[in-house]
mmCIF file of C-alpha atoms in Angstrom:
data_model
loop_
_atom_site.group_PDB
_atom_site.id
_atom_site.type_symbol
_atom_site.label_atom_id
_atom_site.label_comp_id
_atom_site.label_asym_id
_atom_site.label_seq_id
_atom_site.Cartn_x
_atom_site.Cartn_y
_atom_site.Cartn_z
ATOM 1 C CA UNK A 1 -0.141 0.030 -0.033
ATOM 2 C CA UNK A 2 1.334 3.474 -0.683
ATOM 3 C CA UNK A 3 1.978 5.948 2.123
ATOM 4 C CA UNK A 4 -0.410 8.166 3.368
ATOM 5 C CA UNK A 5 -0.781 11.778 0.991
ATOM 6 C CA UNK A 6 -1.162 15.121 2.505
ATOM 7 C CA UNK A 7 -4.862 16.182 2.279
ATOM 8 C CA UNK A 8 -4.330 19.757 3.695
ATOM 9 C CA UNK A 9 -1.251 22.145 4.039
ATOM 10 C CA UNK A 10 -1.349 25.043 6.311
ATOM 11 C CA UNK A 11 1.390 27.903 7.022
ATOM 12 C CA UNK A 12 1.094 28.884 10.740
ATOM 13 C CA UNK A 13 1.206 32.357 10.979
ATOM 14 C CA UNK A 14 2.459 34.199 14.117
ATOM 15 C CA UNK A 15 -0.455 35.318 16.610
ATOM 16 C CA UNK A 16 -0.304 36.765 20.139
ATOM 17 C CA UNK A 17 -1.345 34.809 23.348
ATOM 18 C CA UNK A 18 -1.098 34.846 26.914
ATOM 19 C CA UNK A 19 1.055 38.168 28.027
ATOM 20 C CA UNK A 20 2.878 39.155 25.415
ATOM 21 C CA UNK A 21 3.827 35.791 24.360
ATOM 22 C CA UNK A 22 3.778 34.964 20.266
ATOM 23 C CA UNK A 23 2.608 31.840 18.800
ATOM 24 C CA UNK A 24 2.039 30.202 15.727
ATOM 25 C CA UNK A 25 -1.324 28.495 15.750
ATOM 26 C CA UNK A 26 -1.617 25.461 13.061
ATOM 27 C CA UNK A 27 -4.500 23.196 15.237
ATOM 28 C CA UNK A 28 -7.144 25.244 16.904
ATOM 29 C CA UNK A 29 -7.530 28.138 14.329
ATOM 30 C CA UNK A 30 -10.947 29.083 12.209
ATOM 31 C CA UNK A 31 -9.749 26.975 9.303
ATOM 32 C CA UNK A 32 -9.011 23.940 11.418
ATOM 33 C CA UNK A 33 -10.766 23.943 14.944
ATOM 34 C CA UNK A 34 -10.336 20.301 15.609
ATOM 35 C CA UNK A 35 -8.171 17.615 14.579
ATOM 36 C CA UNK A 36 -9.485 14.461 16.373
ATOM 37 C CA UNK A 37 -8.204 13.975 19.265
ATOM 38 C CA UNK A 38 -6.078 17.218 19.078
ATOM 39 C CA UNK A 39 -7.314 20.323 20.177
ATOM 40 C CA UNK A 40 -4.211 22.830 19.468
ATOM 41 C CA UNK A 41 -0.779 22.575 18.272
ATOM 42 C CA UNK A 42 1.303 26.109 19.007
ATOM 43 C CA UNK A 43 4.653 26.805 18.300
ATOM 44 C CA UNK A 44 5.231 29.785 20.805
ATOM 45 C CA UNK A 45 8.313 32.348 21.372
ATOM 46 C CA UNK A 46 8.245 33.883 24.344
ATOM 47 C CA UNK A 47 11.218 36.313 26.330
ATOM 48 C CA UNK A 48 10.342 37.682 29.911
ATOM 49 C CA UNK A 49 8.463 39.624 31.130
ATOM 50 C CA UNK A 50 6.443 38.057 28.978
ATOM 51 C CA UNK A 51 4.725 34.200 29.538
ATOM 52 C CA UNK A 52 1.357 32.499 30.211
ATOM 53 C CA UNK A 53 0.570 33.666 33.804
ATOM 54 C CA UNK A 54 -2.033 31.698 35.984
ATOM 55 C CA UNK A 55 -4.903 29.897 33.736
ATOM 56 C CA UNK A 56 -7.213 27.038 34.196
ATOM 57 C CA UNK A 57 -7.506 23.858 32.171
ATOM 58 C CA UNK A 58 -9.970 20.736 32.045
ATOM 59 C CA UNK A 59 -11.072 18.004 30.329
ATOM 60 C CA UNK A 60 -7.661 17.256 28.215
ATOM 61 C CA UNK A 61 -3.559 17.196 28.272
ATOM 62 C CA UNK A 62 -1.066 19.768 27.252
ATOM 63 C CA UNK A 63 2.134 18.479 26.072
ATOM 64 C CA UNK A 64 5.016 21.110 26.424
ATOM 65 C CA UNK A 65 8.414 20.280 24.323
ATOM 66 C CA UNK A 66 11.272 22.595 24.587
ATOM 67 C CA UNK A 67 13.200 23.646 21.699
ATOM 68 C CA UNK A 68 15.237 26.809 23.069
ATOM 69 C CA UNK A 69 15.578 28.153 26.119
ATOM 70 C CA UNK A 70 13.632 27.357 29.531
ATOM 71 C CA UNK A 71 10.125 27.712 31.061
ATOM 72 C CA UNK A 72 8.876 27.530 34.842
ATOM 73 C CA UNK A 73 5.475 25.799 35.425
ATOM 74 C CA UNK A 74 3.627 25.952 39.053
ATOM 75 C CA UNK A 75 0.382 24.971 39.750
ATOM 76 C CA UNK A 76 -2.087 25.314 42.592
ATOM 77 C CA UNK A 77 -1.141 22.022 43.989
ATOM 78 C CA UNK A 78 2.390 23.117 44.690
ATOM 79 C CA UNK A 79 4.059 21.633 41.552
ATOM 80 C CA UNK A 80 6.847 23.345 40.578
ATOM 81 C CA UNK A 81 9.816 22.889 37.710
ATOM 82 C CA UNK A 82 11.759 24.032 34.999
ATOM 83 C CA UNK A 83 12.102 22.161 31.571
ATOM 84 C CA UNK A 84 15.037 23.309 29.187
ATOM 85 C CA UNK A 85 15.768 22.759 25.779
ATOM 86 C CA UNK A 86 14.998 18.668 24.606
ATOM 87 C CA UNK A 87 12.518 18.338 27.859
ATOM 88 C CA UNK A 88 8.995 17.439 27.803
ATOM 89 C CA UNK A 89 6.231 17.692 30.267
ATOM 90 C CA UNK A 90 3.017 16.054 29.363
ATOM 91 C CA UNK A 91 0.297 17.234 31.860
ATOM 92 C CA UNK A 92 -3.029 15.551 32.066
ATOM 93 C CA UNK A 93 -5.281 18.473 33.539
ATOM 94 C CA UNK A 94 -8.260 16.281 33.796
ATOM 95 C CA UNK A 95 -10.912 17.443 36.253
ATOM 96 C CA UNK A 96 -8.947 20.600 36.683
ATOM 97 C CA UNK A 97 -5.700 22.417 37.163
ATOM 98 C CA UNK A 98 -4.547 26.381 37.289
ATOM 99 C CA UNK A 99 -0.887 26.962 36.470
ATOM 100 C CA UNK A 100 1.600 29.488 34.950
ATOM 101 C CA UNK A 101 4.259 28.748 32.142
ATOM 102 C CA UNK A 102 6.796 31.686 32.339
ATOM 103 C CA UNK A 103 10.335 32.129 30.803
ATOM 104 C CA UNK A 104 13.175 30.836 33.008
ATOM 105 C CA UNK A 105 16.132 31.923 30.824
ATOM 106 C CA UNK A 106 17.551 35.386 29.098
ATOM 107 C CA UNK A 107 16.639 35.926 25.412
ATOM 108 C CA UNK A 108 13.896 33.809 23.759
ATOM 109 C CA UNK A 109 12.219 30.696 24.797
ATOM 110 C CA UNK A 110 10.747 28.536 22.218
ATOM 111 C CA UNK A 111 8.746 25.450 22.169
ATOM 112 C CA UNK A 112 5.768 23.375 20.811
ATOM 113 C CA UNK A 113 2.527 23.372 23.008
ATOM 114 C CA UNK A 114 0.119 20.211 21.770
ATOM 115 C CA UNK A 115 -3.569 19.897 23.316
ATOM 116 C CA UNK A 116 -4.877 16.344 23.506
ATOM 117 C CA UNK A 117 -8.247 15.692 24.186
ATOM 118 C CA UNK A 118 -9.427 13.048 26.740
ATOM 119 C CA UNK A 119 -12.162 10.822 26.297
ATOM 120 C CA UNK A 120 -15.390 11.466 28.086
ATOM 121 C CA UNK A 121 -14.555 8.974 30.964
ATOM 122 C CA UNK A 122 -11.008 10.376 31.692
ATOM 123 C CA UNK A 123 -12.113 14.156 31.458
ATOM 124 C CA UNK A 124 -12.504 14.268 35.332
ATOM 125 C CA UNK A 125 -9.568 12.264 36.513
ATOM 126 C CA UNK A 126 -6.924 13.261 38.938
ATOM 127 C CA UNK A 127 -4.334 16.194 37.117
ATOM 128 C CA UNK A 128 -0.746 14.360 36.695
ATOM 129 C CA UNK A 129 2.493 15.040 35.227
ATOM 130 C CA UNK A 130 4.875 13.416 33.291
ATOM 131 C CA UNK A 131 8.240 15.127 33.160
ATOM 132 C CA UNK A 132 10.962 13.564 30.805
ATOM 133 C CA UNK A 133 14.331 15.360 30.855
ATOM 134 C CA UNK A 134 15.950 15.366 27.364
ATOM 135 C CA UNK A 135 18.720 12.814 28.070
ATOM 136 C CA UNK A 136 15.598 10.110 29.193
ATOM 137 C CA UNK A 137 13.947 10.737 25.936
ATOM 138 C CA UNK A 138 14.401 7.752 23.663
ATOM 139 C CA UNK A 139 16.215 8.338 20.550
ATOM 140 C CA UNK A 140 17.499 6.409 17.398
ATOM 141 C CA UNK A 141 19.494 7.000 14.226
ATOM 142 C CA UNK A 142 19.892 5.084 11.274
ATOM 143 C CA UNK A 143 20.805 6.297 7.538
ATOM 144 C CA UNK A 144 21.172 10.020 8.335
ATOM 145 C CA UNK A 145 17.811 10.120 10.432
ATOM 146 C CA UNK A 146 17.975 10.853 13.932
ATOM 147 C CA UNK A 147 14.576 10.657 15.831
ATOM 148 C CA UNK A 148 13.569 11.595 19.469
ATOM 149 C CA UNK A 149 10.863 9.231 20.649
ATOM 150 C CA UNK A 150 8.641 11.585 22.611
ATOM 151 C CA UNK A 151 5.516 9.146 22.478
ATOM 152 C CA UNK A 152 5.318 5.748 20.358
ATOM 153 C CA UNK A 153 8.027 4.129 18.443
ATOM 154 C CA UNK A 154 10.317 4.494 15.760
ATOM 155 C CA UNK A 155 13.084 2.710 14.221
ATOM 156 C CA UNK A 156 13.156 0.235 16.921
ATOM 157 C CA UNK A 157 13.113 2.298 19.969
ATOM 158 C CA UNK A 158 10.166 3.100 21.940
ATOM 159 C CA UNK A 159 8.689 5.608 24.483
ATOM 160 C CA UNK A 160 8.447 5.174 28.212
ATOM 161 C CA UNK A 161 5.698 7.966 28.155
ATOM 162 C CA UNK A 162 2.079 6.867 29.059
ATOM 163 C CA UNK A 163 -0.235 8.198 27.188
ATOM 164 C CA UNK A 164 -4.210 8.210 28.252
ATOM 165 C CA UNK A 165 -5.197 9.197 24.450
ATOM 166 C CA UNK A 166 -2.989 6.386 22.544
ATOM 167 C CA UNK A 167 -0.724 8.837 20.497
ATOM 168 C CA UNK A 168 2.749 8.864 18.528
ATOM 169 C CA UNK A 169 4.589 11.763 19.006
ATOM 170 C CA UNK A 170 8.288 11.986 17.128
ATOM 171 C CA UNK A 171 10.858 14.412 16.209
ATOM 172 C CA UNK A 172 12.688 13.611 13.162
ATOM 173 C CA UNK A 173 15.813 14.959 11.886
ATOM 174 C CA UNK A 174 16.829 14.264 8.342
ATOM 175 C CA UNK A 175 20.175 14.765 6.987
ATOM 176 C CA UNK A 176 20.639 15.739 3.322
ATOM 177 C CA UNK A 177 19.590 13.059 0.942
ATOM 178 C CA UNK A 178 18.132 10.740 3.395
ATOM 179 C CA UNK A 179 14.487 8.971 3.093
ATOM 180 C CA UNK A 180 12.398 8.031 5.733
ATOM 181 C CA UNK A 181 9.752 5.481 5.783
ATOM 182 C CA UNK A 182 7.615 5.633 9.237
ATOM 183 C CA UNK A 183 4.836 3.424 10.222
ATOM 184 C CA UNK A 184 1.796 4.597 11.782
ATOM 185 C CA UNK A 185 -1.045 2.728 13.270
ATOM 186 C CA UNK A 186 -3.617 2.487 10.831
ATOM 187 C CA UNK A 187 -6.488 4.136 13.014
ATOM 188 C CA UNK A 188 -4.956 7.207 13.947
ATOM 189 C CA UNK A 189 -5.186 10.662 12.640
ATOM 190 C CA UNK A 190 -1.756 12.160 11.504
ATOM 191 C CA UNK A 191 0.037 15.351 11.048
ATOM 192 C CA UNK A 192 3.116 16.664 10.271
ATOM 193 C CA UNK A 193 4.506 20.157 11.644
ATOM 194 C CA UNK A 194 7.811 21.179 9.806
ATOM 195 C CA UNK A 195 10.427 22.961 12.219
ATOM 196 C CA UNK A 196 13.379 23.692 10.185
ATOM 197 C CA UNK A 197 14.827 23.148 6.614
ATOM 198 C CA UNK A 198 12.620 21.761 3.787
ATOM 199 C CA UNK A 199 11.342 18.331 2.641
ATOM 200 C CA UNK A 200 9.039 16.063 0.317
ATOM 201 C CA UNK A 201 6.168 14.706 2.264
ATOM 202 C CA UNK A 202 3.485 11.490 0.877
ATOM 203 C CA UNK A 203 3.877 9.172 -2.301
ATOM 204 C CA UNK A 204 5.500 11.015 -4.810
ATOM 205 C CA UNK A 205 9.247 11.919 -4.505
ATOM 206 C CA UNK A 206 9.303 14.297 -7.186
ATOM 207 C CA UNK A 207 6.541 16.669 -5.016
ATOM 208 C CA UNK A 208 7.622 20.376 -4.174
ATOM 209 C CA UNK A 209 9.254 20.873 -1.010
ATOM 210 C CA UNK A 210 7.487 22.244 2.239
ATOM 211 C CA UNK A 211 9.449 24.174 4.623
ATOM 212 C CA UNK A 212 9.303 25.722 8.055
ATOM 213 C CA UNK A 213 5.965 26.401 10.033
ATOM 214 C CA UNK A 214 3.614 24.388 7.709
ATOM 215 C CA UNK A 215 1.509 21.596 9.188
ATOM 216 C CA UNK A 216 0.383 18.872 7.051
ATOM 217 C CA UNK A 217 -2.729 16.668 7.516
ATOM 218 C CA UNK A 218 -2.053 13.107 6.359
ATOM 219 C CA UNK A 219 -4.774 11.000 4.744
ATOM 220 C CA UNK A 220 -6.621 8.435 6.498
ATOM 221 C CA UNK A 221 -5.629 5.603 4.484
ATOM 222 C CA UNK A 222 -2.388 4.488 3.739
ATOM 223 C CA UNK A 223 0.823 2.943 4.888
ATOM 224 C CA UNK A 224 2.569 5.395 7.413
ATOM 225 C CA UNK A 225 4.505 8.500 6.224
ATOM 226 C CA UNK A 226 7.634 8.651 3.497
ATOM 227 C CA UNK A 227 9.561 11.830 3.757
ATOM 228 C CA UNK A 228 12.994 13.144 2.026
ATOM 229 C CA UNK A 229 15.263 15.732 2.282
ATOM 230 C CA UNK A 230 16.394 16.739 -1.111
ATOM 231 C CA UNK A 231 17.906 20.213 0.470
ATOM 232 C CA UNK A 232 21.145 21.089 1.507
ATOM 233 C CA UNK A 233 20.122 21.825 4.935
ATOM 234 C CA UNK A 234 19.149 19.110 7.702
ATOM 235 C CA UNK A 235 15.324 18.854 7.779
ATOM 236 C CA UNK A 236 13.490 18.614 11.088
ATOM 237 C CA UNK A 237 9.845 18.006 11.976
ATOM 238 C CA UNK A 238 7.281 16.189 14.364
ATOM 239 C CA UNK A 239 5.244 13.476 13.334
ATOM 240 C CA UNK A 240 2.264 13.509 15.662
ATOM 241 C CA UNK A 241 -0.948 10.798 15.344
ATOM 242 C CA UNK A 242 -3.489 9.740 17.610
ATOM 243 C CA UNK A 243 -6.312 7.319 18.184
ATOM 244 C CA UNK A 244 -9.730 9.754 17.143
ATOM 245 C CA UNK A 245 -12.175 9.543 20.022
ATOM 246 C CA UNK A 246 -15.417 10.214 18.006
ATOM 247 C CA UNK A 247 -17.015 12.195 20.460
ATOM 248 C CA UNK A 248 -18.869 15.522 20.516
ATOM 249 C CA UNK A 249 -16.534 18.524 21.546
ATOM 250 C CA UNK A 250 -17.618 21.636 23.472
ATOM 251 C CA UNK A 251 -15.058 23.848 24.266
ATOM 252 C CA UNK A 252 -14.650 27.423 26.003
ATOM 253 C CA UNK A 253 -11.106 28.483 25.887
ATOM 254 C CA UNK A 254 -9.132 26.335 28.219
ATOM 255 C CA UNK A 255 -12.266 24.232 29.042
ATOM 256 C CA UNK A 256 -12.833 20.798 26.631
ATOM 257 C CA UNK A 257 -15.956 18.985 27.504
ATOM 258 C CA UNK A 258 -18.455 16.998 25.813
ATOM 259 C CA UNK A 259 -21.589 19.091 26.283
ATOM 260 C CA UNK A 260 -22.327 22.907 26.428
ATOM 261 C CA UNK A 261 -23.834 21.565 29.862
ATOM 262 C CA UNK A 262 -20.906 20.466 31.229
ATOM 263 C CA UNK A 263 -18.773 23.537 30.333
ATOM 264 C CA UNK A 264 -21.664 25.478 32.013
ATOM 265 C CA UNK A 265 -20.843 23.494 35.258
ATOM 266 C CA UNK A 266 -17.285 23.977 34.679
ATOM 267 C CA UNK A 267 -17.531 27.318 34.403
ATOM 268 C CA UNK A 268 -19.401 27.885 37.832
ATOM 269 C CA UNK A 269 -17.067 25.073 39.402
ATOM 270 C CA UNK A 270 -14.061 27.633 38.878
ATOM 271 C CA UNK A 271 -15.756 30.590 39.406
ATOM 272 C CA UNK A 272 -16.651 28.869 42.576
ATOM 273 C CA UNK A 273 -13.816 27.045 43.668
ATOM 274 C CA UNK A 274 -15.545 23.577 43.829
ATOM 275 C CA UNK A 275 -15.371 20.277 42.174
ATOM 276 C CA UNK A 276 -11.485 20.150 41.640
ATOM 277 C CA UNK A 277 -10.881 23.949 41.470
ATOM 278 C CA UNK A 278 -10.750 24.523 45.279
ATOM 279 C CA UNK A 279 -7.304 25.337 45.723
ATOM 280 C CA UNK A 280 -7.696 28.071 43.098
ATOM 281 C CA UNK A 281 -9.253 30.785 45.351
ATOM 282 C CA UNK A 282 -6.186 31.132 47.221
ATOM 283 C CA UNK A 283 -3.468 30.496 44.931
ATOM 284 C CA UNK A 284 -1.004 32.793 42.969
ATOM 285 C CA UNK A 285 1.950 31.766 41.356
ATOM 286 C CA UNK A 286 5.286 33.398 41.863
ATOM 287 C CA UNK A 287 5.071 34.943 38.271
ATOM 288 C CA UNK A 288 1.642 36.492 39.217
ATOM 289 C CA UNK A 289 2.630 38.060 42.437
ATOM 290 C CA UNK A 290 5.235 39.611 40.544
ATOM 291 C CA UNK A 291 3.192 40.882 37.993
ATOM 292 C CA UNK A 292 0.688 42.289 40.328
ATOM 293 C CA UNK A 293 3.502 44.440 41.936
#
């Protein structure tokens, strides 16, 4: 069977988000509100004092992967940590979390944040974190291809991350002249996001090259992904796939549930500090306290 083809291509343009941060949003914008099970993909760029001060989440997971610099996160459970270049944080918001994500180094901090929906049966689970430093992320190399395996498996190596919604997340770098063939589970929706360089993707080697900041939605049928780097510079991209949930989506900003009634209840819970948001009443992050003065 031939590989999956590209069914849509979007260039992610910069927009402002949070407190003075700039993001290139590809999933979660008006042309592509939802790509089951993915809600948002942001490539973010932020320099102090800008950032993402105290804000809530409910009903999904956020995956933050640092490309440059460092970000400190803290939440109302007392959890605090810093992720640096190449590190990963996989946060399951579940029934509710309030946290902040702020620059922790000089200059510009860059990274990717992916929001993965949770099924109705998992939306109200307890929040949890999986934090993986760069050196503990599985890696493999073969024939001019290097891959960091954030979730799933590639080139014989496997990730240790546990994903509630079955997910693959692979960070590939292809040297000049290299050719990738990567299987994708048949039931998964999948996409490519190009980070650096330019490459050819899909079944036809003679297709036009596609450059950085482009999101490529892959067809539902086909035998995985094929990619070629025919340029003189390295090609870096992520390949992400996930099992579609096939459930209705009701969203109000950082709250993602199945029905409008559940969204109304979530707003009530947040406003009244109940049902998972109790600790939000008296909590302010160190970043927020600094901004308030």
